[in-house]
Each structure stands twice: as C-alpha cells, then as structure tokens.
Short mmCIF file of C-alpha atoms in Angstrom, two decimals:
data_model
loop_
_atom_site.label_atom_id
_atom_site.label_comp_id
_atom_site.label_asym_id
_atom_site.label_seq_id
_atom_site.Cartn_x
_atom_site.Cartn_y
_atom_site.Cartn_z
CA MET A 162 116.43 90.76 97.31
CA THR A 163 115.22 87.42 98.02
CA GLN A 164 113.42 87.47 101.32
CA THR A 165 110.50 85.34 100.27
CA LEU A 166 110.88 81.57 100.92
CA VAL A 167 112.68 79.85 98.13
CA LEU A 168 110.00 77.02 97.75
CA GLY A 169 107.18 78.78 99.31
CA VAL A 170 104.03 79.32 97.21
CA LEU A 171 101.56 81.07 99.40
CA ALA A 172 97.90 81.07 98.68
CA LEU A 173 96.21 84.49 97.86
CA SER A 174 93.95 85.95 100.43
CA GLY A 175 92.85 89.40 101.51
CA TRP A 176 89.95 91.78 101.87
CA CYS A 177 88.92 95.20 100.57
CA VAL A 178 85.94 97.41 101.51
CA ARG A 179 85.13 99.99 99.08
CA GLY A 180 83.21 103.32 99.83
CA SER A 181 82.70 104.92 103.20
CA GLY A 182 83.75 102.73 106.17
CA PRO A 183 84.47 102.90 109.85
CA PRO A 184 87.61 104.57 111.23
CA PRO A 185 90.61 102.38 111.53
CA ARG A 186 90.22 99.78 114.19
CA LEU A 187 91.95 96.76 115.65
CA LEU A 188 90.53 93.36 115.04
CA GLN A 189 91.65 90.32 117.10
CA ALA A 190 92.38 86.97 115.56
CA ALA A 191 93.41 83.56 116.72
CA ARG A 192 97.05 82.56 116.83
CA PRO A 193 97.87 80.17 114.02
CA PRO A 194 98.79 76.75 115.34
CA GLY A 195 101.88 74.75 114.88
CA LEU A 196 104.47 77.48 114.38
CA GLN A 197 107.51 77.04 116.56
CA GLY A 198 108.10 80.17 118.63
CA ALA A 199 104.63 81.57 117.78
CA ALA A 200 103.55 81.30 121.43
CA LEU A 201 104.70 84.78 122.02
CA PHE A 202 102.64 86.39 119.40
CA THR A 203 98.96 87.07 118.96
CA GLU A 204 97.81 87.57 115.32
CA SER A 205 95.54 90.56 114.73
CA TYR A 206 94.20 92.70 111.83
CA PHE A 207 93.91 96.20 111.51
CA THR A 208 91.36 97.98 109.26
CA GLN A 209 93.86 99.99 107.14
CA THR A 210 93.26 102.90 104.76
CA LEU A 211 93.55 101.80 101.04
CA ASP A 212 95.01 104.93 99.69
CA HIS A 213 96.58 107.47 102.05
CA PHE A 214 97.42 110.10 99.34
CA ASN A 215 94.39 110.32 96.99
CA PHE A 216 91.11 110.97 98.43
CA ASN A 217 89.08 110.25 95.21
CA SER A 218 90.73 107.20 93.78
CA TYR A 219 89.16 104.59 96.07
CA GLY A 220 87.04 106.77 98.34
CA ASN A 221 87.28 105.74 101.93
CA GLY A 222 88.25 102.07 101.03
CA THR A 223 89.98 100.01 103.49
CA PHE A 224 91.64 96.58 103.72
CA ARG A 225 92.74 94.24 106.55
CA GLN A 226 96.35 94.48 107.47
CA ARG A 227 97.75 91.80 109.56
CA TYR A 228 100.11 92.28 112.44
CA LEU A 229 101.59 90.37 115.39
CA VAL A 230 101.75 91.41 118.96
CA ALA A 231 103.98 90.07 121.81
CA ASP A 232 102.98 91.87 125.17
CA ARG A 233 104.64 89.26 127.67
CA TYR A 234 107.40 91.53 128.73
CA TRP A 235 105.68 95.02 128.33
CA ARG A 236 105.66 97.24 131.27
CA ARG A 237 102.15 98.45 130.35
CA GLY A 238 101.89 102.30 129.72
CA HIS A 239 105.68 102.72 130.29
CA GLY A 240 107.77 100.41 128.39
CA PRO A 241 108.59 101.23 124.71
CA LEU A 242 107.07 99.94 121.66
CA PHE A 243 109.43 97.96 119.40
CA PHE A 244 107.86 97.96 115.81
CA TYR A 245 109.04 95.79 113.14
CA THR A 246 108.64 97.23 109.76
CA GLY A 247 107.61 94.12 107.79
CA ASN A 248 109.20 93.51 104.39
CA GLU A 249 108.54 91.43 101.30
CA GLY A 250 107.06 88.34 102.72
CA ASP A 251 104.68 86.85 105.31
CA ILE A 252 105.15 88.54 108.54
CA TRP A 253 105.46 85.16 110.39
CA ASP A 254 108.61 84.51 108.67
CA PHE A 255 110.31 87.62 110.16
CA ALA A 256 108.68 87.30 113.59
CA LEU A 257 110.08 83.76 113.82
CA ASN A 258 113.51 84.92 112.56
CA SER A 259 114.15 88.05 114.54
CA GLY A 260 114.41 86.76 118.03
CA PHE A 261 116.84 89.46 119.09
CA ILE A 262 113.84 91.94 119.16
CA THR A 263 111.92 89.95 121.60
CA GLU A 264 115.08 89.34 123.78
CA LEU A 265 115.58 93.10 123.89
CA ALA A 266 111.98 93.54 124.85
CA ALA A 267 112.41 91.29 127.83
CA GLN A 268 115.38 93.38 128.82
CA GLN A 269 113.74 96.83 128.39
CA GLY A 270 110.02 95.86 129.03
CA ALA A 271 108.81 96.55 125.57
CA LEU A 272 105.66 95.93 123.68
CA VAL A 273 106.63 94.01 120.27
CA VAL A 274 104.70 94.65 117.09
CA PHE A 275 105.50 92.98 113.75
CA ALA A 276 103.43 94.63 110.99
CA GLU A 277 102.95 93.03 107.56
CA HIS A 278 103.69 94.98 104.46
CA ARG A 279 100.67 95.62 102.17
CA TYR A 280 100.45 93.17 99.25
CA TYR A 281 102.38 90.53 101.13
CA GLY A 282 101.32 87.48 103.15
CA LYS A 283 97.64 87.95 103.88
CA SER A 284 97.64 91.72 103.72
CA LEU A 285 96.25 91.96 100.26
CA PRO A 286 94.17 95.10 99.50
CA PHE A 287 92.26 93.68 96.66
CA GLY A 288 92.27 89.94 97.58
CA ASP A 289 92.68 87.80 94.37
CA ALA A 290 92.82 90.89 92.12
CA SER A 291 95.65 92.60 94.04
CA PHE A 292 98.22 92.02 91.37
CA GLN A 293 96.11 93.13 88.53
CA VAL A 294 96.66 96.48 86.97
CA PRO A 295 95.68 99.18 88.05
CA GLU A 296 95.02 97.62 91.51
CA VAL A 297 98.69 96.84 92.13
CA GLY A 298 99.39 100.65 91.82
CA LEU A 299 98.85 101.14 95.53
CA LEU A 300 101.99 99.14 96.21
CA THR A 301 104.41 101.63 97.02
CA VAL A 302 107.00 102.30 99.75
CA GLU A 303 105.13 105.63 100.66
CA GLN A 304 101.84 103.80 101.15
CA ALA A 305 103.58 101.18 103.32
CA LEU A 306 105.08 103.73 105.48
CA ALA A 307 101.89 105.49 105.96
CA ASP A 308 100.29 102.21 106.94
CA TYR A 309 102.87 101.71 109.57
CA ALA A 310 102.61 105.39 110.87
CA LEU A 311 98.77 104.93 111.11
CA LEU A 312 99.04 101.58 112.89
CA ILE A 313 101.53 102.87 115.43
CA SER A 314 99.41 105.96 116.08
CA GLN A 315 96.24 103.94 116.64
CA LEU A 316 97.96 101.25 118.81
CA ARG A 317 99.36 104.00 121.10
CA GLU A 318 95.94 105.48 121.51
CA GLN A 319 94.18 102.22 122.12
CA LEU A 320 96.66 100.94 124.58
CA ALA A 321 97.15 104.22 126.40
CA ALA A 322 100.68 104.22 125.28
CA THR A 323 101.06 107.73 123.83
CA ARG A 324 104.03 108.35 126.12
CA CYS A 325 105.73 105.20 125.25
CA PRO A 326 108.76 105.76 122.96
CA VAL A 327 108.66 103.95 119.59
CA ILE A 328 111.78 102.19 118.08
CA VAL A 329 111.54 100.60 114.79
CA PHE A 330 113.37 97.59 113.57
CA GLY A 331 113.89 95.98 110.25
CA GLY A 332 116.17 93.79 108.07
CA SER A 333 117.06 93.95 104.51
CA TYR A 334 114.13 95.87 102.70
CA GLY A 335 112.59 96.11 106.12
CA GLY A 336 115.68 97.81 107.33
CA MET A 337 115.39 100.26 104.51
CA LEU A 338 111.82 101.01 105.74
CA SER A 339 112.98 101.47 109.29
CA VAL A 340 115.41 104.25 108.02
CA TYR A 341 112.59 105.83 106.03
CA MET A 342 110.18 105.79 109.02
CA ARG A 343 112.67 107.68 111.10
CA LEU A 344 113.13 110.22 108.20
CA ARG A 345 109.49 110.58 107.36
CA TYR A 346 107.87 110.19 110.81
CA PRO A 347 110.31 111.45 113.43
CA ASN A 348 107.19 112.64 115.38
CA LEU A 349 106.28 109.12 115.92
CA VAL A 350 109.61 107.13 115.71
CA ALA A 351 112.47 108.01 118.24
CA GLY A 352 115.13 105.69 116.58
CA ALA A 353 115.67 102.84 114.12
CA LEU A 354 117.68 99.78 114.00
CA ALA A 355 118.32 98.99 110.21
CA ALA A 356 120.05 95.63 109.71
CA SER A 357 121.48 94.69 106.42
CA ALA A 358 119.71 97.64 104.77
CA PRO A 359 121.05 98.53 101.32
CA VAL A 360 119.79 102.05 101.29
CA LEU A 361 122.34 103.32 98.92
CA SER A 362 122.39 100.63 96.18
CA THR A 363 118.60 100.45 96.00
CA ALA A 364 118.50 104.20 95.51
CA GLY A 365 120.63 103.85 92.34
CA LEU A 366 123.88 104.89 94.02
CA GLY A 367 125.49 101.47 93.83
CA GLU A 368 127.95 99.92 91.37
CA PRO A 369 126.28 97.29 89.13
CA THR A 370 128.98 94.70 89.49
CA GLN A 371 129.24 95.05 93.30
CA PHE A 372 126.64 92.55 94.39
CA PHE A 373 127.84 89.24 92.50
CA ARG A 374 131.46 90.50 93.03
CA ASP A 375 130.78 90.28 96.86
CA VAL A 376 128.92 86.91 96.50
CA THR A 377 132.07 85.52 94.73
CA ALA A 378 134.38 87.07 97.48
CA ASP A 379 132.51 84.93 100.17
CA PHE A 380 133.32 81.79 98.46
CA GLN A 381 136.81 82.96 97.70
CA SER A 382 137.56 83.71 101.26
CA VAL A 383 136.50 80.24 102.30
CA GLU A 384 138.62 78.47 99.90
CA PRO A 385 140.53 80.24 97.03
CA GLN A 386 140.20 77.24 94.63
CA CYS A 387 136.40 77.22 95.16
CA THR A 388 135.63 80.01 92.72
CA GLY A 389 137.79 78.58 90.05
CA ALA A 390 135.82 75.33 90.36
CA VAL A 391 132.61 77.28 89.97
CA ARG A 392 134.02 79.18 87.01
CA GLY A 393 135.06 75.91 85.39
CA ALA A 394 131.64 74.27 85.82
CA PHE A 395 130.03 77.27 84.24
CA GLN A 396 132.61 77.16 81.42
CA GLN A 397 131.64 73.38 80.73
CA LEU A 398 128.01 74.22 80.78
CA ARG A 399 128.56 77.11 78.29
CA GLU A 400 130.54 74.82 75.94
CA LEU A 401 127.81 72.23 75.98
CA ALA A 402 125.26 74.93 75.29
CA GLU A 403 127.26 76.21 72.34
CA ASP A 404 127.34 72.67 70.89
CA GLN A 405 123.58 72.50 71.64
CA ASP A 406 124.31 69.31 73.54
CA TYR A 407 121.11 69.76 75.61
CA GLY A 408 120.79 66.13 76.44
CA ALA A 409 124.16 66.25 78.22
CA ILE A 410 123.22 69.33 80.12
CA GLN A 411 119.85 67.69 81.36
CA LYS A 412 121.63 64.58 82.50
CA LYS A 413 124.58 66.11 84.31
CA LEU A 414 122.49 68.61 86.27
CA SER A 415 119.60 66.25 86.64
CA LEU A 416 117.00 68.63 85.04
CA CYS A 417 113.26 67.64 84.77
CA GLN A 418 113.08 69.03 81.25
CA ARG A 419 115.63 68.98 78.44
CA PRO A 420 116.70 72.50 77.48
CA SER A 421 116.11 73.38 74.03
CA SER A 422 117.01 77.01 73.54
CA PRO A 423 119.35 79.90 74.65
CA GLN A 424 116.41 81.12 76.83
CA ASP A 425 116.34 77.87 78.66
CA VAL A 426 120.15 78.02 79.24
CA SER A 427 119.78 81.63 80.45
CA GLN A 428 117.14 80.42 82.89
CA LEU A 429 119.56 77.71 84.06
CA TYR A 430 122.25 80.26 84.64
CA GLY A 431 119.89 82.33 86.75
CA LEU A 432 118.70 79.31 88.82
CA LEU A 433 122.35 78.22 89.46
CA ARG A 434 123.56 81.79 90.17
CA ASN A 435 120.63 82.36 92.61
CA ALA A 436 121.70 79.28 94.69
CA PHE A 437 125.15 80.62 95.33
CA THR A 438 123.49 84.07 96.12
CA LEU A 439 121.27 82.67 98.79
CA MET A 440 124.15 80.64 100.36
CA ALA A 441 126.22 83.76 100.51
CA MET A 442 123.36 85.72 102.01
CA LEU A 443 122.51 83.06 104.61
CA ASP A 444 126.04 81.84 105.52
CA TYR A 445 125.14 81.54 109.23
CA PRO A 446 127.18 79.45 111.63
CA TYR A 447 124.00 77.22 112.24
CA SER A 448 121.44 75.66 110.05
CA THR A 449 118.48 77.85 109.15
CA HIS A 450 115.06 77.69 107.60
CA PHE A 451 114.81 81.37 106.81
CA MET A 452 114.40 81.96 103.16
CA GLY A 453 114.62 78.19 102.67
CA SER A 454 116.51 75.34 104.42
CA LEU A 455 120.26 75.57 104.48
CA PRO A 456 122.98 73.67 106.54
CA ALA A 457 125.42 75.49 108.86
CA ASN A 458 128.02 77.31 106.99
CA PRO A 459 126.51 76.70 103.57
CA VAL A 460 129.38 78.49 101.64
CA LYS A 461 131.87 76.19 103.26
CA VAL A 462 129.63 73.19 102.50
CA ALA A 463 129.18 74.28 98.89
CA CYS A 464 132.92 74.76 98.43
CA GLN A 465 133.60 71.34 99.72
CA THR A 466 131.14 70.01 97.34
CA MET A 467 132.57 71.94 94.35
CA LEU A 468 136.23 70.69 95.23
CA ARG A 469 135.26 66.79 95.22
CA ALA A 470 137.14 64.71 92.88
CA SER A 471 134.04 63.95 90.71
CA GLU A 472 132.93 65.81 87.61
CA LEU A 473 132.45 69.58 87.92
CA LEU A 474 128.85 69.74 86.55
CA THR A 475 127.89 67.02 89.00
CA ASN A 476 129.38 69.09 91.78
CA LEU A 477 127.65 72.16 90.55
CA ARG A 478 124.28 70.28 90.61
CA ASP A 479 124.93 69.13 94.17
CA ALA A 480 125.97 72.57 95.34
CA ALA A 481 122.77 74.18 93.99
CA GLY A 482 120.88 71.24 95.53
CA LEU A 483 121.76 72.53 99.00
CA VAL A 484 119.26 75.27 98.19
CA TYR A 485 116.73 73.63 95.95
CA ASN A 486 116.75 70.02 97.11
CA ALA A 487 117.62 70.25 100.85
CA SER A 488 115.49 67.33 101.67
CA GLY A 489 117.15 65.23 99.06
CA GLN A 490 113.72 64.04 97.80
CA LEU A 491 113.68 65.79 94.45
CA GLY A 492 114.54 63.40 91.58
CA CYS A 493 115.21 66.28 89.26
CA LEU A 494 115.35 70.10 89.15
CA ASP A 495 112.64 71.93 87.51
CA LEU A 496 114.10 74.89 85.64
CA TYR A 497 110.93 77.11 85.72
CA ARG A 498 109.30 76.11 88.99
CA LEU A 499 112.30 76.42 91.23
CA TYR A 500 113.35 79.89 90.00
CA VAL A 501 111.65 82.75 88.27
CA GLN A 502 113.45 85.68 86.55
CA CYS A 503 112.23 89.01 87.36
CA ALA A 504 113.26 92.63 87.81
CA ASP A 505 115.47 91.73 90.80
CA PRO A 506 118.53 89.85 89.49
CA THR A 507 119.33 88.80 93.00
CA GLY A 508 116.02 86.88 93.03
CA CYS A 509 112.39 87.55 93.88
CA GLY A 510 111.38 84.15 95.34
CA LEU A 511 108.20 82.45 94.22
CA GLY A 512 104.47 82.75 94.58
CA PRO A 513 102.37 85.86 95.19
CA ASN A 514 104.99 87.50 97.42
CA SER A 515 107.44 87.41 94.41
CA TRP A 516 104.91 89.22 92.19
CA ALA A 517 104.71 92.03 94.69
CA TRP A 518 108.48 92.35 94.90
CA ASP A 519 108.79 92.17 91.25
CA TYR A 520 106.51 95.20 90.90
CA GLN A 521 108.36 97.20 93.56
CA ALA A 522 111.60 96.43 91.60
CA CYS A 523 109.93 97.77 88.44
CA THR A 524 108.90 101.01 90.18
CA GLU A 525 110.92 102.51 93.18
CA VAL A 526 113.48 99.87 94.20
CA ASP A 527 116.54 99.93 91.90
CA LEU A 528 118.24 96.58 91.57
CA CYS A 529 120.25 96.78 88.31
CA PHE A 530 123.07 94.39 89.16
CA HIS A 531 124.84 92.07 86.69
CA SER A 532 127.50 89.44 86.64
CA ASN A 533 130.26 89.40 84.08
CA ASN A 534 132.49 86.48 84.66
CA VAL A 535 135.50 88.96 85.28
CA THR A 536 134.91 90.46 88.63
CA ASP A 537 132.72 87.41 89.71
CA MET A 538 132.53 83.73 89.01
CA PHE A 539 129.24 83.74 87.19
CA PRO A 540 128.30 83.76 83.50
CA PRO A 541 127.81 87.18 82.10
CA MET A 542 124.16 88.17 82.52
CA SER A 543 123.44 91.87 82.20
CA PHE A 544 120.46 93.68 83.67
CA GLY A 545 120.72 97.52 83.12
CA GLU A 546 118.17 100.25 83.13
CA GLU A 547 117.19 99.62 79.38
CA GLN A 548 116.44 95.97 80.07
CA ARG A 549 114.61 96.93 83.12
CA ARG A 550 112.39 99.46 81.33
CA ALA A 551 111.57 96.88 78.59
CA TYR A 552 110.73 94.21 81.02
CA CYS A 553 108.67 96.32 83.39
CA SER A 554 106.75 97.96 80.57
CA GLN A 555 105.87 94.52 79.24
CA ARG A 556 105.07 92.84 82.55
CA TRP A 557 103.41 95.76 84.68
CA SER A 558 102.66 98.38 82.11
CA VAL A 559 104.99 100.83 84.19
CA LEU A 560 108.24 102.59 83.59
CA PRO A 561 110.78 102.59 86.50
CA ARG A 562 111.90 105.78 88.25
CA PRO A 563 115.66 105.50 88.43
CA ARG A 564 116.95 107.05 91.74
CA TRP A 565 113.47 107.81 93.00
CA LEU A 566 114.44 106.63 96.51
CA ARG A 567 117.31 108.86 96.37
CA THR A 568 114.89 111.72 95.78
CA GLN A 569 112.30 110.50 98.35
CA PHE A 570 114.58 109.50 101.14
CA TRP A 571 117.86 111.34 101.05
CA GLY A 572 120.03 108.82 99.35
CA ASP A 573 123.63 109.40 100.58
CA ALA A 574 122.68 112.83 101.98
CA LEU A 575 121.84 111.24 105.44
CA SER A 576 124.03 113.22 107.63
CA THR A 577 121.43 115.63 108.97
CA ALA A 578 119.28 112.65 110.11
CA SER A 579 119.67 111.20 113.65
CA ASN A 580 119.15 108.06 115.73
CA ILE A 581 119.61 105.40 113.25
CA ILE A 582 121.87 102.39 113.47
CA PHE A 583 123.01 100.81 110.26
CA SER A 584 124.36 97.15 110.91
CA ASN A 585 126.04 95.03 108.23
CA GLY A 586 127.83 91.82 108.32
CA ASP A 587 130.90 91.50 106.22
CA LEU A 588 129.96 88.32 104.58
CA ASP A 589 126.65 89.88 103.42
CA PRO A 590 126.73 90.76 99.65
CA TRP A 591 124.30 93.50 100.38
CA ALA A 592 126.62 95.24 102.93
CA ASN A 593 128.48 97.43 100.50
CA GLY A 594 125.13 98.74 99.24
CA GLY A 595 124.54 100.26 102.72
CA VAL A 596 126.01 102.73 105.26
CA ARG A 597 129.28 101.31 106.49
CA LYS A 598 130.77 104.50 108.10
CA SER A 599 129.11 106.38 111.11
CA LEU A 600 127.81 109.74 109.85
CA SER A 601 127.45 111.36 113.22
CA PRO A 602 127.38 110.31 116.90
CA SER A 603 123.74 109.31 116.45
CA LEU A 604 124.09 107.81 112.91
CA ILE A 605 125.96 104.67 113.91
CA ALA A 606 127.43 102.17 111.47
CA ILE A 607 128.01 98.73 113.04
CA ASN A 608 130.23 96.37 110.79
CA ILE A 609 130.16 92.81 112.08
CA PRO A 610 132.95 90.52 111.12
CA GLY A 611 131.92 86.88 110.32
CA ALA A 612 128.23 87.79 109.97
CA ALA A 613 125.86 87.31 107.04
CA HIS A 614 122.67 88.83 105.96
CA HIS A 615 120.14 89.81 108.74
CA LEU A 616 122.05 87.77 111.43
CA ASP A 617 122.09 90.35 114.18
CA PRO A 618 118.26 90.47 114.42
CA GLU A 619 118.15 86.57 114.67
CA GLY A 620 117.71 85.24 118.15
CA SER A 621 120.83 84.38 120.16
CA ASN A 622 122.39 81.03 119.21
CA ASP A 623 125.33 79.26 120.89
CA ALA A 624 127.20 79.25 117.44
CA ASP A 625 126.97 83.09 117.17
CA PRO A 626 130.46 84.53 116.78
CA GLU A 627 131.46 87.08 119.44
CA SER A 628 131.23 89.85 116.97
CA VAL A 629 127.56 89.45 116.65
CA VAL A 630 127.10 89.12 120.47
CA GLN A 631 128.93 92.39 120.87
CA ALA A 632 127.11 94.06 118.07
CA ARG A 633 123.76 93.20 119.83
CA ARG A 634 125.12 94.57 123.19
CA THR A 635 126.03 97.81 121.43
CA GLU A 636 122.59 98.02 119.75
CA ALA A 637 120.88 97.40 122.99
CA ALA A 638 122.70 100.08 124.77
CA VAL A 639 122.06 102.54 122.04
CA ILE A 640 118.34 101.92 121.86
CA ALA A 641 118.15 102.11 125.72
CA GLN A 642 119.60 105.61 125.46
CA TRP A 643 117.09 106.68 122.71
CA VAL A 644 114.27 105.34 124.78
CA LYS A 645 115.44 107.33 127.88
CA ALA A 646 115.90 110.45 125.93
CA GLU A 647 112.53 110.17 124.23
CA ARG A 648 110.77 109.41 127.43
CA THR A 649 112.21 112.69 128.89
CA ARG A 650 111.03 114.50 125.84
CA LEU A 651 107.38 113.01 126.15
CA ALA A 652 107.25 113.78 129.91
#
C-alpha cells in the first residue's frame, strides 16, 4: 500500500529511554524550514509509552513520538479536535497532502493534530535498532492505536479541552486506523472519516485478483486500446526473457544493469507493474508530489505514451518513467534501487519506512494480491499465503496471522458500530477492498465518481471534479452533526 515516497530514502533517527521515566509529556520543537504549507503547523514530540500491553518487557520505557499541531483556527476550549491518525510514512507528507482537514478546521474552529505512527518518520522507538528483531516486535496496529489514545488524552488535559469533541481522520492505512480508533476508543473519539480505507481486503476478506484487475480497469476506461498495448509490451518482454536476450531487454528498457536471471526478470516485472499501480492510485486531475511526482491525469498520459507509433517496449519504458524518472534526469533505471519486492505486492516504497510497512504486511495486514494476465494486463505474479509465510519467516522470523484484523477489528461485521464515514473514489484500486454501501444512518459510504486514492482529504483545487467538492460538503455536514451531538453529551 505504497504511501511512502517512491524515491524517498529517509535517514534513521529516534530515541528510546529504558527503565523508569517521567509520565508522558509534550515537548516543543521548532518548525522545520522550507516545507511549503508548513507554516500552519508546529512540530512537537510526545514522550510515549514504549509497550502499552506488557508491563515487564520494557519496564517503563518511553520514546519520542512526533506530532504536528495547527491551532490557528481553534476556538480554544470549545472547538473540536481534528486528529489525523498517521500512516506508513513521515507525518509531514500527510499533513501537507491533507488540506481538507485544515480547511474544515477553519470552518468549524478546530484544533488540528497530525500524529506520526510509531516506527515511521522520526518516531523510532529504538533509534537505529528499531528494525532489528526483537525490537521491531512493538510495531503493531494495537500499539499505534494506544499511542494515539494516550496522546489525545494528554493533549485534551494539557489544553483544558476535555469537553472538546474529537474527530479522527485518515487516508488509506491511516483511514483504517481511524475506523479502528472509533471501534476501540469510542470514549475518546466521537466519529471517524476514513478515506480510501481498505478495511475488508486487508482483513483477508478480499478477492486476490481484485486489486490489479481494478488497476487495469482504470487504464481500460481511459482508452480501451491502452491495456492491449501494455499486454503486448509485457508479451514482448517475456519472449525476450525466454530467449535469454538480456542485452535487448537492457537496451530497450534503458536498464542500468543487464538482467542475467529469471529473478532479475521478476524484479523487472514488479518494478513496471508498480509504476502502473501508482499512476492508477494517484490519477489526480492535477500534478502531485504525494508519493512521488506525477503529472495531471497520469493514467491518460501513460496511455498516450503506450499508444505512440514507436516500439512497444520503448513506450513501456517511458510510461514507467513517469513514475521513476519524472525529472527526466536519470540516464537509466536501476532495477534494485527504484523498487524493492516485499510482503506487499502493491508496493512498500523505499527506505526505513518501507521496512516498517513490510513488517506490518508480514504480521497483521493481509495483502495477498496477485496478477494473472487474464483479469489484468500484467504478467502472472502470484503472492499467496504460502509465499507470504515463507518470505516473512525468512525476512523477519515471524509467521503472519491471516484474518487477524478481522478478529480484532470486526471485519465485515461493522453494522453495530456508529459515526464512521467511508469515502472511496471509483478510480482507486483500493476502493473495492473497502466499504462501498452505507450500513446504517451513521455508517455512511460516500462513493466519489472520478476520484482516485486519498483525493477527498487533499486540499481544494480548481481542477477538482464536482463529485469531490460535493463529497467534502457532505463530510463537513456530517462531522458538524457529530461534533454538536458529542458537545451535548459532554456538557
């Protein structure tokens, strides 16, 4: 579930204090310079509990959890708290690509908090050792939710805001966490906006061909001949690989290294499939630098590239270059530096954030999708439970727990919950792994025509389709009702 930057390799940093320590506290830090849109936020650190559920494993150990605060619009002591449940990446990436939340805060007088997920960005419990075994074992959904619950509680007390309603927000995996916060901590959270949240498929309730079938459908809907061109390019690539004509593959696709084995060819398939996946997810009507740099309407641009009169493999290279070589400055594509295979066949990204997501995909988050060249346009690449178990045992010394999120967080039995918005764009290949039909008057599904992954949490843009504008209006109205009801309850 590639939310990490495509080419972003982040330096490891973090802190851990073992033994007895002070109670959780808030530490102020300077706002980082040079980030567009960062002026709204102040970066701070919270002394967070290391292990919420085992009092012996790490004693009273703590670590520094990063979070961002925007209080420009807050009606102090009265306005709601809008809390973003950070996902698998640096929290600044999400704060700077979720402008709808601050726009809504301006309307409703809210305090905005973006909390970084443990083991991501700078919130590394064991610093440089965070991804060693067994230290990585404290990376779980449950620990992350408890982090957020404790941070919310402490913020409300420190800011004299215990009567201020809390609404949680999140997109993609962060949207899943928002759902789980409402389920697990309804005493703290009055409602949740879960954008592009595949709560069903990641709980093992999905269909393994769904994701890449829906990626293919995005390209098919733009230009019916496009998927045929992609299939044809992959067919030519397969024939060259079968003939072991690795020199031709290197030349036609401008690879930095000459492939020399079936493993290299599989890596190449994964790199190319990942490019089309990202373009489908981020098929925004304007250019974006979220999860990489892409032009406006990248699916359309890729199809135009694939349907040029020139040679198919050259077109395939250039289409993939929209993701991997947006600047046009790379003279070649490095197979193993631009893409890393992991326990998430939809992509983990690169750098330390990708290690954390790989571990989560090896434990609780079920992402067993595969392509088959029948229901989709990609080469057959399987990834089932048996392959997942083998990989995760070798990489992390763990065995996955299939359907664990279904057990822990209700799976498809959500009808007794309340106050959750499930928003999904119909261009998003993750959409059909989420809730597409309203389950009750307060469990509301909003389906957004013409919208891709995580588009409605983005800030307003002149290029937004009317469907996105209307979805945000509906979300704002529902959230205002939740805030009003919760304020009455707390009075």
